[in-house]
Amino acid sequence: MKEVVGSPGTWSGLLLRTGQCAFAGASIGVMVSALGFSNYTAFCYLIASMGLQALWSFGLACLDVYALKTKRDLHNPVLVTATLSFAAACSSAGVAVLFERDVQFCRMYPQFSCSRYELSVVLAFMTWSFVATSSLVMFWLMASL
């Protein structure tokens, strides 16, 4: 079987999964440190989605480590959470844009951490980009079977 960069059980796959987990964790950390995030459903959805993504990516990274240690081939279809991550990032980005540009919520209430909301959304999109790359690799591998 042809080895594709980022495929499960390879060093590049392990790096992708580690990146997914790290950026999802960072997105959660930044959002939780912002004041008042729990008042908005989109931000709570982002935390839930990134939490699921971090757990899923950590599990896949552990599987990659196992495959690398035992020299096993993992070229099997694996479920991905790319759609969930993208939906959460988009809905949170929409709320962040609404707060910042449309209703000037961040100017009227400076005690809210709008910059942290925005940073968390950026980290969520970076997580999604790693997940999307993994998804494309998996689709490529399934097509080559």
Short mmCIF file of C-alpha atoms in Angstrom, two decimals:
data_model
loop_
_atom_site.label_atom_id
_atom_site.label_comp_id
_atom_site.label_asym_id
_atom_site.label_seq_id
_atom_site.Cartn_x
_atom_site.Cartn_y
_atom_site.Cartn_z
CA MET A 1 0.00 0.00 0.00
CA LYS A 2 1.22 3.45 -0.87
CA GLU A 3 2.12 5.56 2.18
CA VAL A 4 0.41 8.94 2.21
CA VAL A 5 1.72 11.81 4.32
CA GLY A 6 -0.48 12.14 7.39
CA SER A 7 -1.90 8.63 7.24
CA PRO A 8 -2.60 6.76 10.48
CA GLY A 9 0.35 4.92 11.99
CA THR A 10 3.00 7.26 10.57
CA TRP A 11 5.07 10.02 12.14
CA SER A 12 3.30 12.65 10.04
CA GLY A 13 -0.06 11.25 11.14
CA LEU A 14 1.06 11.45 14.76
CA LEU A 15 2.06 15.10 14.23
CA LEU A 16 -1.35 15.87 12.71
CA ARG A 17 -3.18 14.26 15.62
CA THR A 18 -0.95 16.02 18.15
CA GLY A 19 -1.63 19.36 16.43
CA GLN A 20 -5.37 18.71 16.47
CA CYS A 21 -5.30 17.88 20.17
CA ALA A 22 -3.04 20.81 21.10
CA PHE A 23 -5.01 23.48 19.21
CA ALA A 24 -8.34 22.12 20.48
CA GLY A 25 -7.00 22.25 24.04
CA ALA A 26 -5.67 25.76 23.52
CA SER A 27 -9.03 26.89 22.13
CA ILE A 28 -10.78 25.50 25.21
CA GLY A 29 -8.25 27.09 27.56
CA VAL A 30 -8.55 30.53 26.02
CA MET A 31 -12.35 30.43 25.94
CA VAL A 32 -12.63 29.23 29.54
CA SER A 33 -10.33 32.04 30.67
CA ALA A 34 -12.62 34.66 29.04
CA LEU A 35 -15.27 36.25 31.23
CA GLY A 36 -18.91 35.55 30.42
CA PHE A 37 -18.42 32.93 27.73
CA SER A 38 -21.06 30.65 29.28
CA ASN A 39 -23.82 33.17 28.54
CA TYR A 40 -23.62 32.44 24.81
CA THR A 41 -24.65 29.13 23.28
CA ALA A 42 -22.22 29.33 20.36
CA PHE A 43 -19.24 29.62 22.69
CA CYS A 44 -20.50 26.73 24.85
CA TYR A 45 -20.93 24.69 21.67
CA LEU A 46 -17.35 25.57 20.71
CA ILE A 47 -16.07 24.31 24.07
CA ALA A 48 -18.06 21.08 23.79
CA SER A 49 -16.92 20.51 20.21
CA MET A 50 -13.28 21.24 20.95
CA GLY A 51 -13.44 18.98 24.02
CA LEU A 52 -14.73 16.14 21.85
CA GLN A 53 -12.08 16.93 19.25
CA ALA A 54 -9.29 16.94 21.83
CA LEU A 55 -10.38 13.57 23.24
CA TRP A 56 -10.81 12.05 19.79
CA SER A 57 -7.46 13.35 18.57
CA PHE A 58 -5.72 12.16 21.73
CA GLY A 59 -7.17 8.69 21.20
CA LEU A 60 -5.99 8.65 17.59
CA ALA A 61 -2.55 9.90 18.63
CA CYS A 62 -2.31 7.03 21.14
CA LEU A 63 -3.27 4.64 18.36
CA ASP A 64 -0.56 6.14 16.14
CA VAL A 65 2.03 5.74 18.92
CA TYR A 66 0.98 2.09 19.34
CA ALA A 67 1.23 1.49 15.59
CA LEU A 68 4.67 3.10 15.44
CA LYS A 69 5.93 1.05 18.39
CA THR A 70 4.62 -2.26 17.05
CA LYS A 71 5.27 -1.41 13.37
CA ARG A 72 1.63 -2.12 12.45
CA ASP A 73 -0.26 -0.86 9.43
CA LEU A 74 -3.33 1.24 10.27
CA HIS A 75 -4.69 1.97 6.81
CA ASN A 76 -8.32 1.45 7.74
CA PRO A 77 -11.17 3.99 7.51
CA VAL A 78 -11.45 6.03 10.72
CA LEU A 79 -14.35 8.30 11.67
CA VAL A 80 -13.56 12.01 11.73
CA THR A 81 -15.07 14.94 13.61
CA ALA A 82 -14.24 17.59 11.02
CA THR A 83 -17.85 18.65 10.40
CA LEU A 84 -18.57 19.17 14.08
CA SER A 85 -15.39 21.21 14.59
CA PHE A 86 -16.07 23.35 11.54
CA ALA A 87 -19.68 24.02 12.58
CA ALA A 88 -18.63 25.06 16.09
CA ALA A 89 -15.86 27.32 14.80
CA CYS A 90 -18.19 28.97 12.29
CA SER A 91 -20.98 29.60 14.79
CA SER A 92 -18.53 31.03 17.33
CA ALA A 93 -16.91 33.18 14.67
CA GLY A 94 -20.34 34.52 13.75
CA VAL A 95 -21.03 35.53 17.35
CA ALA A 96 -17.55 37.09 17.70
CA VAL A 97 -18.09 39.17 14.53
CA LEU A 98 -21.56 40.16 15.75
CA PHE A 99 -20.12 41.35 19.08
CA GLU A 100 -17.12 43.17 17.63
CA ARG A 101 -18.38 44.77 14.44
CA ASP A 102 -22.16 44.69 14.22
CA VAL A 103 -23.41 45.73 17.66
CA GLN A 104 -20.15 47.11 19.16
CA PHE A 105 -20.81 44.91 22.22
CA CYS A 106 -17.10 44.83 23.03
CA ARG A 107 -16.88 48.64 23.17
CA MET A 108 -20.00 49.03 25.32
CA TYR A 109 -18.93 46.33 27.80
CA PRO A 110 -15.13 46.37 28.07
CA GLN A 111 -15.20 43.92 30.98
CA PHE A 112 -15.89 41.10 28.48
CA SER A 113 -12.85 39.47 26.96
CA CYS A 114 -13.72 39.82 23.29
CA SER A 115 -10.10 39.39 22.23
CA ARG A 116 -10.05 36.02 24.00
CA TYR A 117 -13.24 35.00 22.22
CA GLU A 118 -11.59 35.84 18.92
CA LEU A 119 -8.36 34.03 19.80
CA SER A 120 -10.30 30.93 20.81
CA VAL A 121 -12.16 30.99 17.49
CA VAL A 122 -8.87 31.32 15.58
CA LEU A 123 -7.45 28.32 17.46
CA ALA A 124 -10.63 26.37 16.69
CA PHE A 125 -10.19 27.08 12.97
CA MET A 126 -6.56 25.94 13.19
CA THR A 127 -7.77 22.74 14.86
CA TRP A 128 -10.25 22.29 12.05
CA SER A 129 -7.53 22.76 9.43
CA PHE A 130 -5.57 19.86 10.96
CA VAL A 131 -8.73 17.76 11.10
CA ALA A 132 -9.57 18.63 7.50
CA THR A 133 -6.07 17.55 6.43
CA SER A 134 -6.52 14.25 8.28
CA SER A 135 -9.92 13.82 6.64
CA LEU A 136 -8.52 14.36 3.17
CA VAL A 137 -5.77 11.82 3.85
CA MET A 138 -8.35 9.29 5.03
CA PHE A 139 -10.55 9.86 1.97
CA TRP A 140 -7.47 9.45 -0.24
CA LEU A 141 -6.60 6.18 1.51
CA MET A 142 -10.16 4.87 1.21
CA ALA A 143 -10.16 5.70 -2.50
CA SER A 144 -6.90 3.83 -2.99
CA LEU A 145 -8.18 0.62 -1.34
#
